[in-house]
Each structure stands twice: as structure tokens, then as C-alpha cells.
Tab-separated table of C-alpha atoms in Angstrom:
chain	number	residue	atom	x	y	z
A	1	UNK	CA	109.466	86.250	53.355
A	2	UNK	CA	112.913	87.839	53.210
A	3	UNK	CA	114.261	88.350	56.696
A	4	UNK	CA	115.051	91.904	57.659
A	5	UNK	CA	118.393	92.706	59.207
A	6	UNK	CA	118.364	91.967	62.893
A	7	UNK	CA	117.846	94.916	65.195
A	8	UNK	CA	118.566	95.180	68.888
A	9	UNK	CA	117.248	97.802	71.259
A	10	UNK	CA	120.304	97.747	73.464
A	11	UNK	CA	120.538	101.459	72.815
A	12	UNK	CA	117.043	102.520	71.762
A	13	UNK	CA	117.022	105.809	69.892
A	14	UNK	CA	114.356	108.292	69.032
A	15	UNK	CA	114.075	106.690	65.588
A	16	UNK	CA	111.051	104.519	66.228
A	17	UNK	CA	107.401	104.237	65.280
A	18	UNK	CA	105.809	104.644	68.704
A	19	UNK	CA	103.731	107.676	67.696
A	20	UNK	CA	102.233	105.902	64.706
A	21	UNK	CA	101.581	102.691	66.640
A	22	UNK	CA	99.789	104.519	69.442
A	23	UNK	CA	97.676	106.371	66.898
A	24	UNK	CA	96.792	103.103	65.154
A	25	UNK	CA	95.764	101.560	68.493
A	26	UNK	CA	93.573	104.569	69.323
A	27	UNK	CA	91.884	104.298	65.914
A	28	UNK	CA	91.301	100.571	66.461
A	29	UNK	CA	89.384	101.406	69.630
A	30	UNK	CA	87.054	103.641	67.599
A	31	UNK	CA	86.624	100.970	64.915
A	32	UNK	CA	85.795	98.453	67.632
A	33	UNK	CA	83.275	100.658	69.450
A	34	UNK	CA	81.341	101.893	66.432
A	35	UNK	CA	79.144	98.854	65.565
A	36	UNK	CA	78.338	98.043	69.184
A	37	UNK	CA	77.561	101.677	69.997
A	38	UNK	CA	74.651	101.597	67.539
A	39	UNK	CA	72.784	98.499	68.705
A	40	UNK	CA	74.765	96.818	71.495
A	41	UNK	CA	75.656	93.865	69.260
A	42	UNK	CA	79.348	93.088	69.740
A	43	UNK	CA	79.069	90.223	67.268
A	44	UNK	CA	79.536	92.639	64.359
A	45	UNK	CA	82.901	93.846	65.623
A	46	UNK	CA	85.564	92.733	63.132
A	47	UNK	CA	88.020	90.838	65.344
A	48	UNK	CA	85.206	89.293	67.369
A	49	UNK	CA	83.638	87.997	64.146
A	50	UNK	CA	86.935	86.403	63.146
A	51	UNK	CA	87.984	84.769	66.435
A	52	UNK	CA	85.042	85.100	68.872
A	53	UNK	CA	87.439	86.051	71.662
A	54	UNK	CA	89.040	89.490	71.922
A	55	UNK	CA	87.774	92.616	70.206
A	56	UNK	CA	90.012	95.141	68.496
A	57	UNK	CA	89.250	97.463	71.399
A	58	UNK	CA	90.548	94.996	73.982
A	59	UNK	CA	93.586	94.216	71.841
A	60	UNK	CA	94.339	97.925	71.444
A	61	UNK	CA	93.977	98.720	75.150
A	62	UNK	CA	96.300	95.846	76.059
A	63	UNK	CA	98.702	97.134	73.409
A	64	UNK	CA	98.690	100.571	75.023
A	65	UNK	CA	99.642	99.029	78.365
A	66	UNK	CA	102.428	96.947	76.804
A	67	UNK	CA	103.975	100.000	75.147
A	68	UNK	CA	103.499	102.027	78.288
A	69	UNK	CA	105.366	99.469	80.390
A	70	UNK	CA	108.392	99.738	78.115
A	71	UNK	CA	108.432	103.525	78.012
A	72	UNK	CA	107.608	104.184	81.668
A	73	UNK	CA	110.337	101.871	82.944
A	74	UNK	CA	112.711	103.579	80.502
A	75	UNK	CA	111.630	106.909	81.965
A	76	UNK	CA	112.303	105.838	85.542
A	77	UNK	CA	115.662	104.238	84.837
A	78	UNK	CA	116.695	107.192	82.697
A	79	UNK	CA	116.071	109.567	85.586
A	80	UNK	CA	115.208	107.775	88.853
A	81	UNK	CA	114.103	110.885	90.726
A	82	UNK	CA	110.686	110.337	92.340
A	83	UNK	CA	109.259	113.842	92.128
A	84	UNK	CA	110.536	114.425	88.593
A	85	UNK	CA	109.066	111.076	87.544
A	86	UNK	CA	105.713	111.851	89.176
A	87	UNK	CA	105.686	115.339	87.675
A	88	UNK	CA	106.219	113.975	84.153
A	89	UNK	CA	103.526	111.361	84.564
A	90	UNK	CA	101.016	113.881	85.917
A	91	UNK	CA	101.768	116.430	83.210
A	92	UNK	CA	101.463	113.814	80.485
A	93	UNK	CA	98.188	112.228	81.523
A	94	UNK	CA	96.181	114.606	83.715
A	95	UNK	CA	95.712	117.845	81.685
A	96	UNK	CA	94.422	116.066	78.587
A	97	UNK	CA	92.215	113.825	80.716
A	98	UNK	CA	90.733	116.712	82.721
A	99	UNK	CA	89.831	118.796	79.685
A	100	UNK	CA	88.292	115.813	77.882
A	101	UNK	CA	86.425	114.683	81.015
A	102	UNK	CA	84.987	118.137	81.677
A	103	UNK	CA	83.937	118.554	78.043
A	104	UNK	CA	82.352	115.097	78.132
A	105	UNK	CA	80.478	115.810	81.349
A	106	UNK	CA	79.442	119.416	80.778
A	107	UNK	CA	78.975	119.575	76.999
A	108	UNK	CA	78.514	116.068	75.576
A	109	UNK	CA	76.256	115.029	78.447
A	110	UNK	CA	74.057	118.092	78.020
A	111	UNK	CA	73.745	117.444	74.280
A	112	UNK	CA	72.548	113.925	75.016
A	113	UNK	CA	70.114	114.792	77.805
A	114	UNK	CA	66.890	116.675	78.275
A	115	UNK	CA	66.151	119.872	80.142
A	116	UNK	CA	67.372	120.174	83.690
A	117	UNK	CA	70.614	118.291	83.089
A	118	UNK	CA	72.804	120.691	85.058
A	119	UNK	CA	70.273	120.921	87.871
A	120	UNK	CA	70.610	117.163	88.443
A	121	UNK	CA	74.393	117.201	88.734
A	122	UNK	CA	76.064	115.475	91.667
A	123	UNK	CA	79.030	117.806	91.665
A	124	UNK	CA	80.950	116.057	94.447
A	125	UNK	CA	80.579	112.763	92.549
A	126	UNK	CA	81.962	114.381	89.418
A	127	UNK	CA	84.870	115.832	91.390
A	128	UNK	CA	85.621	112.436	92.955
A	129	UNK	CA	85.619	110.699	89.561
A	130	UNK	CA	87.993	113.340	88.173
A	131	UNK	CA	90.308	112.953	91.152
A	132	UNK	CA	90.430	109.192	90.518
A	133	UNK	CA	90.989	109.669	86.755
A	134	UNK	CA	87.833	107.656	86.154
A	135	UNK	CA	84.851	107.979	83.817
A	136	UNK	CA	83.143	111.265	84.774
A	137	UNK	CA	80.020	110.848	86.891
A	138	UNK	CA	77.042	112.628	85.320
A	139	UNK	CA	73.232	112.608	85.431
A	140	UNK	CA	71.490	110.163	83.116
A	141	UNK	CA	72.161	110.906	79.474
A	142	UNK	CA	71.576	109.296	76.054
A	143	UNK	CA	68.460	107.672	77.510
A	144	UNK	CA	67.439	104.438	75.833
A	145	UNK	CA	70.679	104.071	73.898
A	146	UNK	CA	73.231	101.328	74.275
A	147	UNK	CA	76.081	102.202	76.665
A	148	UNK	CA	74.690	105.601	77.764
A	149	UNK	CA	78.000	106.960	79.016
A	150	UNK	CA	79.439	110.352	78.128
A	151	UNK	CA	82.866	108.732	77.754
A	152	UNK	CA	83.069	104.973	77.832
A	153	UNK	CA	86.786	104.915	76.996
A	154	UNK	CA	88.057	106.744	80.075
A	155	UNK	CA	87.709	103.828	82.461
A	156	UNK	CA	91.239	102.604	81.631
A	157	UNK	CA	93.022	105.836	82.605
A	158	UNK	CA	93.151	105.232	86.349
A	159	UNK	CA	94.519	101.713	85.787
A	160	UNK	CA	97.271	103.244	83.661
A	161	UNK	CA	98.142	105.659	86.446
A	162	UNK	CA	98.093	102.799	88.964
A	163	UNK	CA	100.820	101.129	86.890
A	164	UNK	CA	102.833	104.371	87.000
A	165	UNK	CA	102.536	104.473	90.781
A	166	UNK	CA	103.623	100.836	90.994
A	167	UNK	CA	106.814	101.674	89.078
A	168	UNK	CA	107.379	104.589	91.457
A	169	UNK	CA	106.960	102.354	94.529
A	170	UNK	CA	109.256	99.667	93.106
A	171	UNK	CA	111.798	102.325	92.209
A	172	UNK	CA	111.721	103.906	95.665
A	173	UNK	CA	112.215	100.466	97.186
A	174	UNK	CA	115.320	100.016	95.021
A	175	UNK	CA	113.882	96.910	93.345
A	176	UNK	CA	114.153	98.276	89.817
A	177	UNK	CA	117.934	98.232	90.094
A	178	UNK	CA	117.483	94.455	89.823
A	179	UNK	CA	117.191	93.664	86.126
A	180	UNK	CA	114.712	90.833	86.635
A	181	UNK	CA	112.229	92.806	88.756
A	182	UNK	CA	109.751	93.491	85.898
A	183	UNK	CA	109.728	89.806	84.941
A	184	UNK	CA	109.145	88.871	88.589
A	185	UNK	CA	106.139	91.203	88.798
A	186	UNK	CA	104.865	89.858	85.471
A	187	UNK	CA	105.193	86.256	86.670
A	188	UNK	CA	103.388	86.993	89.931
A	189	UNK	CA	100.604	88.854	88.114
A	190	UNK	CA	100.081	86.033	85.624
A	191	UNK	CA	100.056	83.402	88.374
A	192	UNK	CA	97.477	85.306	90.424
A	193	UNK	CA	95.390	86.055	87.338
A	194	UNK	CA	95.338	82.382	86.308
A	195	UNK	CA	94.570	81.200	89.835
A	196	UNK	CA	91.689	83.629	90.218
A	197	UNK	CA	90.306	82.779	86.766
A	198	UNK	CA	90.388	79.081	87.701
A	199	UNK	CA	88.312	79.641	90.836
A	200	UNK	CA	90.837	80.296	93.593
A	201	UNK	CA	89.668	82.415	96.564
A	202	UNK	CA	85.905	81.832	96.145
A	203	UNK	CA	85.301	84.401	98.882
A	204	UNK	CA	86.431	87.044	96.388
A	205	UNK	CA	83.358	87.356	94.217
A	206	UNK	CA	81.274	89.792	92.253
A	207	UNK	CA	82.591	93.258	91.548
A	208	UNK	CA	85.668	92.778	93.738
A	209	UNK	CA	86.700	89.716	91.745
A	210	UNK	CA	86.195	91.466	88.397
A	211	UNK	CA	88.180	94.477	89.589
A	212	UNK	CA	91.047	92.259	90.740
A	213	UNK	CA	91.073	90.419	87.409
A	214	UNK	CA	91.248	93.745	85.562
A	215	UNK	CA	94.152	94.983	87.665
A	216	UNK	CA	96.051	91.733	87.118
A	217	UNK	CA	95.325	91.848	83.381
A	218	UNK	CA	96.702	95.357	83.052
A	219	UNK	CA	99.683	94.614	85.307
A	220	UNK	CA	100.478	91.620	83.093
A	221	UNK	CA	100.408	93.767	79.957
A	222	UNK	CA	102.327	96.650	81.508
A	223	UNK	CA	105.095	94.510	82.970
A	224	UNK	CA	105.375	92.511	79.755
A	225	UNK	CA	106.386	95.781	78.131
A	226	UNK	CA	108.651	96.620	81.054
A	227	UNK	CA	110.341	93.232	80.695
A	228	UNK	CA	111.031	93.964	77.029
A	229	UNK	CA	112.865	97.087	78.118
A	230	UNK	CA	114.731	95.264	80.860
A	231	UNK	CA	116.011	92.607	78.420
A	232	UNK	CA	116.315	94.901	75.398
A	233	UNK	CA	120.018	94.079	74.900
A	234	UNK	CA	119.185	90.400	74.338
A	235	UNK	CA	116.140	90.794	72.080
A	236	UNK	CA	116.613	90.616	68.315
A	237	UNK	CA	113.913	91.937	66.005
A	238	UNK	CA	113.737	90.415	62.538
A	239	UNK	CA	111.155	89.266	60.016
A	240	UNK	CA	111.453	85.570	60.840
A	241	UNK	CA	110.722	86.121	64.521
A	242	UNK	CA	107.870	88.468	63.615
A	243	UNK	CA	106.223	85.793	61.460
A	244	UNK	CA	106.542	83.284	64.329
A	245	UNK	CA	105.078	85.807	66.771
A	246	UNK	CA	102.151	86.442	64.416
A	247	UNK	CA	101.528	82.694	64.137
A	248	UNK	CA	101.471	82.359	67.928
A	249	UNK	CA	99.090	85.304	68.250
A	250	UNK	CA	96.663	84.017	65.629
A	251	UNK	CA	96.688	80.488	67.056
A	252	UNK	CA	96.004	81.716	70.582
A	253	UNK	CA	93.275	84.163	69.543
A	254	UNK	CA	91.061	81.279	68.451
A	255	UNK	CA	90.502	80.120	72.039
A	256	UNK	CA	89.116	82.301	74.867
A	257	UNK	CA	91.423	80.699	77.423
A	258	UNK	CA	94.562	81.494	75.443
A	259	UNK	CA	93.702	84.798	73.742
A	260	UNK	CA	95.303	87.094	76.318
A	261	UNK	CA	98.323	84.819	76.617
A	262	UNK	CA	98.793	84.969	72.857
A	263	UNK	CA	98.721	88.736	72.984
A	264	UNK	CA	101.445	88.777	75.622
A	265	UNK	CA	103.558	86.128	73.880
A	266	UNK	CA	103.192	87.085	70.234
A	267	UNK	CA	101.474	90.446	70.200
A	268	UNK	CA	104.054	92.177	72.370
A	269	UNK	CA	106.905	91.097	70.109
A	270	UNK	CA	104.996	92.321	67.053
A	271	UNK	CA	104.407	95.713	68.664
A	272	UNK	CA	108.090	96.244	69.368
A	273	UNK	CA	109.109	94.813	66.011
A	274	UNK	CA	106.889	97.426	64.377
A	275	UNK	CA	108.320	100.075	66.681
A	276	UNK	CA	112.004	99.380	66.092
A	277	UNK	CA	112.554	97.206	63.016
A	278	UNK	CA	109.685	97.829	60.615
A	279	UNK	CA	109.186	100.646	58.161
A	280	UNK	CA	111.231	102.912	55.962
A	281	UNK	CA	111.485	106.583	55.085
A	282	UNK	CA	107.717	107.017	54.929
A	283	UNK	CA	107.176	105.608	58.407
A	284	UNK	CA	110.122	107.519	59.817
A	285	UNK	CA	108.470	110.750	58.772
A	286	UNK	CA	105.748	110.041	61.308
A	287	UNK	CA	108.241	110.676	64.111
A	288	UNK	CA	107.682	114.386	63.530
A	289	UNK	CA	103.889	114.071	63.656
A	290	UNK	CA	102.015	115.689	66.540
A	291	UNK	CA	101.260	112.971	69.095
A	292	UNK	CA	97.480	113.015	68.722
A	293	UNK	CA	96.937	109.429	69.924
A	294	UNK	CA	95.962	110.253	73.522
A	295	UNK	CA	93.440	112.838	72.366
A	296	UNK	CA	92.048	110.481	69.739
A	297	UNK	CA	91.509	107.883	72.462
A	298	UNK	CA	89.892	110.400	74.828
A	299	UNK	CA	87.524	111.939	72.262
A	300	UNK	CA	86.678	108.938	70.092
A	301	UNK	CA	83.835	107.787	72.337
A	302	UNK	CA	82.030	111.127	72.926
A	303	UNK	CA	82.309	112.030	69.235
A	304	UNK	CA	80.912	108.641	68.208
A	305	UNK	CA	78.192	108.794	70.822
A	306	UNK	CA	76.957	112.176	69.625
A	307	UNK	CA	76.983	111.042	65.979
A	308	UNK	CA	75.013	107.904	66.837
A	309	UNK	CA	72.573	109.942	68.944
A	310	UNK	CA	71.806	112.603	66.352
A	311	UNK	CA	72.122	110.327	63.306
A	312	UNK	CA	70.449	107.102	64.489
A	313	UNK	CA	70.293	105.598	60.982
A	314	UNK	CA	74.026	105.996	60.328
A	315	UNK	CA	75.799	102.794	59.282
A	316	UNK	CA	78.611	101.299	61.409
A	317	UNK	CA	81.166	102.031	58.677
A	318	UNK	CA	80.054	105.648	58.286
A	319	UNK	CA	80.041	106.071	62.065
A	320	UNK	CA	83.572	104.690	62.332
A	321	UNK	CA	84.929	106.877	59.523
A	322	UNK	CA	83.234	110.053	60.770
A	323	UNK	CA	84.336	109.346	64.354
A	324	UNK	CA	87.928	108.794	63.236
A	325	UNK	CA	88.021	112.079	61.331
A	326	UNK	CA	86.494	114.150	64.141
A	327	UNK	CA	88.433	112.395	66.913
A	328	UNK	CA	91.695	112.968	65.056
A	329	UNK	CA	90.878	116.667	64.785
A	330	UNK	CA	90.124	116.738	68.517
A	331	UNK	CA	93.351	114.858	69.205
A	332	UNK	CA	95.394	117.378	67.243
A	333	UNK	CA	93.721	120.254	69.103
A	334	UNK	CA	94.260	118.530	72.451
A	335	UNK	CA	97.944	118.048	71.692
A	336	UNK	CA	98.399	121.603	70.447
A	337	UNK	CA	96.474	123.478	73.123
A	338	UNK	CA	96.495	121.203	76.188
A	339	UNK	CA	99.060	118.392	76.263
A	340	UNK	CA	102.052	120.071	74.631
A	341	UNK	CA	101.799	123.271	76.746
A	342	UNK	CA	101.506	121.127	79.866
A	343	UNK	CA	104.642	119.167	78.960
A	344	UNK	CA	106.615	122.393	78.677
A	345	UNK	CA	106.141	122.806	82.420
A	346	UNK	CA	108.586	119.915	82.945
A	347	UNK	CA	111.389	122.474	82.883
A	348	UNK	CA	110.108	123.755	86.207
A	349	UNK	CA	111.147	120.532	87.855
A	350	UNK	CA	110.482	119.413	91.399
A	351	UNK	CA	113.886	119.157	93.008
A	352	UNK	CA	113.787	116.425	95.642
A	353	UNK	CA	115.867	113.370	94.718
A	354	UNK	CA	116.038	109.913	96.269
A	355	UNK	CA	119.584	109.868	97.725
A	356	UNK	CA	120.333	106.196	97.051
A	357	UNK	CA	119.433	106.136	93.364
A	358	UNK	CA	121.953	107.405	90.836
A	359	UNK	CA	120.595	108.865	87.642
A	360	UNK	CA	121.381	106.895	84.483
A	361	UNK	CA	122.545	108.570	81.265
A	362	UNK	CA	119.716	110.057	79.205
A	363	UNK	CA	121.374	109.842	75.815
A	364	UNK	CA	118.923	107.333	74.433
A	365	UNK	CA	115.951	108.214	76.633
A	366	UNK	CA	113.325	108.201	73.872
A	367	UNK	CA	109.657	108.923	74.197
A	368	UNK	CA	109.788	109.870	77.859
A	369	UNK	CA	106.799	112.144	77.471
A	370	UNK	CA	104.364	109.343	76.720
């Protein structure tokens, strides 16, 4: 393979492929869910069939967190003002989530349930789940089907927002002025994750243990991305390194114990190589595309669930293709009518500023809306 010219992200610009990568990850989640949604058999999922470890859905979700870590740290350091940071994060994630969650609960759920659906609603439970950015709580729906949830993809949203709040806390404490802070958090998260996976703290068991493992997994992904931003001046992206990263990823994916580590070691580099060094004029045109990826992620599950419910004999491939087409349409509509109008409210900024943190130049502050 001919090595590409080396690229550094010392001064990352808006010329990148983040929009396309996020869209590809959202589509991978749909591809991953489709076979299992029909009969509960994960064994037919493509990546699981190849490596018997991670699914494309798990790989994509971890990829989202890695990219998010890079971009959210960039956002904070570009403008370290707590209320402005919190405002941007809320405007980016909450409006799209709320509309999709309400549609899932009030429309999708009703279409997958019998008479009396609304009369069985636990409205305070729904409100609590929305407040926590969690999967909406609804009466029983899609009875007898596999994974009878109105939106089985939304469970990751509150973990994403937890990572945002962690950056805010670290920033308020002044720790993010230390270049190595993201790597320190990453190291601590990995150490705790490994210790817990190996049986440390036996008193922490059951649901509490699984929840802690999830938080540490997502922290590890998020702060891997944040570390890439922190050390961006020293990282070189070229074809040779990308091939090595791919080899590491493929080797690690073959073993359950090393699959996540391979994603952090090799997968993260590949993501940022694709973002900054890969592509040409065709890929660069995608920078002007509407950012439909969040909407595609939010609507992929309910669209697929309704198709599987009303067309029970549909094949996994047909379900995946139909879900992709409809979810992309929903994503475009969500961007046009919900997310983009919400982001325009950023101009009405909250004014309070942390007095000890000086704002950094915003010249190269790309993708701060994600």
C-alpha cells in the first residue's frame, strides 16, 4: 500500500469527515439490530459471525463515544465557559432526543400495542425517563416479540450526557488545563474496568456491577477520544500507521478479553485517520451534508421494530435496507425541523463565565455542535 502524506491535527480544521463517519456508525447500528430484532438470534449478526466477540452495534456505539470525547474536549477548551458549554450540549442532544422519545412512546408504542394503551400509561415514569435521557418508560408493547422496547437504542444517551458533565466538572476544577488529564482519566477508567472484570469488589454484584462496568466502558472510549485531542500535535496520520492499527484491531477482535482493548488501541486511530487523512473530493463534499446521524440513530430502532411487527416474514436484509432508508428520512427531518433550529438558539448565550479560565482561540474549533 502506498503511504499517504502524513497529516497532523495540531490545527484541526473544518475539513474533516466527521459527519460521514457518524452517519456510517449510525447505519451500522441498524445493520446490527436487524437480524436479532426478528428472532433474537445474535449469531446472525455480521461481525459476531466473523469474530464471536463484538457486534457492529457495540463497535459503532463505542466509536460514537470515541469521536465524542475528541469533539467535546475541543468544545470545552475552545470556549471554557461553563454555562455556554452546558447550553451547547443541551441544545445539541436534548431536543432531538425528546421529540424521538415522545414519538416512540406515544405513537410507536400505540402502534405496537392493543386497545387501552394510553389508559395504562405511567406518566410520571415516562417523565422521569425523559428527564434522565433514558429509554422512555411505556406500557407493554410488541407483545411476544424479541426486545419489546419502543426504542432500544436510546439507552446510551444518558451515558453520553454523563461524559459531558464529567468534562464540565473537570473543567470547573481547572484540571483540563493540564494536558495529560484525559489520559489520566482514561488510565484510571481502564484500571477500574479491568479490576472489576477480574472479580475485584465481590460485594458489587448484579445490576450495580453491570452498570459500573458500562460507565467505565464508556468513560474509556470517551477519554480515549479526548486523549487524541489532547495529543493531537504529536499524532501523525498516514496509511502505514492505519494498516498497523487495522491489524491490531482485527487481532484483538478474535478474543473476548481483548476485543474492547483492540477497539481503543487500533479502532480509535482508524476513526481519526478516516476523519482527517482519508478521502478526496468526493468525501469532502459530505462536509456540506445535513448532519442526519443523530436522527438516524434515534429512529433506526422504532422504524425497524414497526417493520418487523407488521411484516413478520421480512428477511433480515430487507429489514435492514428498509430501516436504513426510513431512518435516514427521519434523520433528515429531525435535523431540519428539530436539531438545527435548536442549535440556532446558541446565539442567545448564557453569560456567566468561570473567572479563572481564559477562553482559547476558536479559529479551528470544528464540529462544536456535535
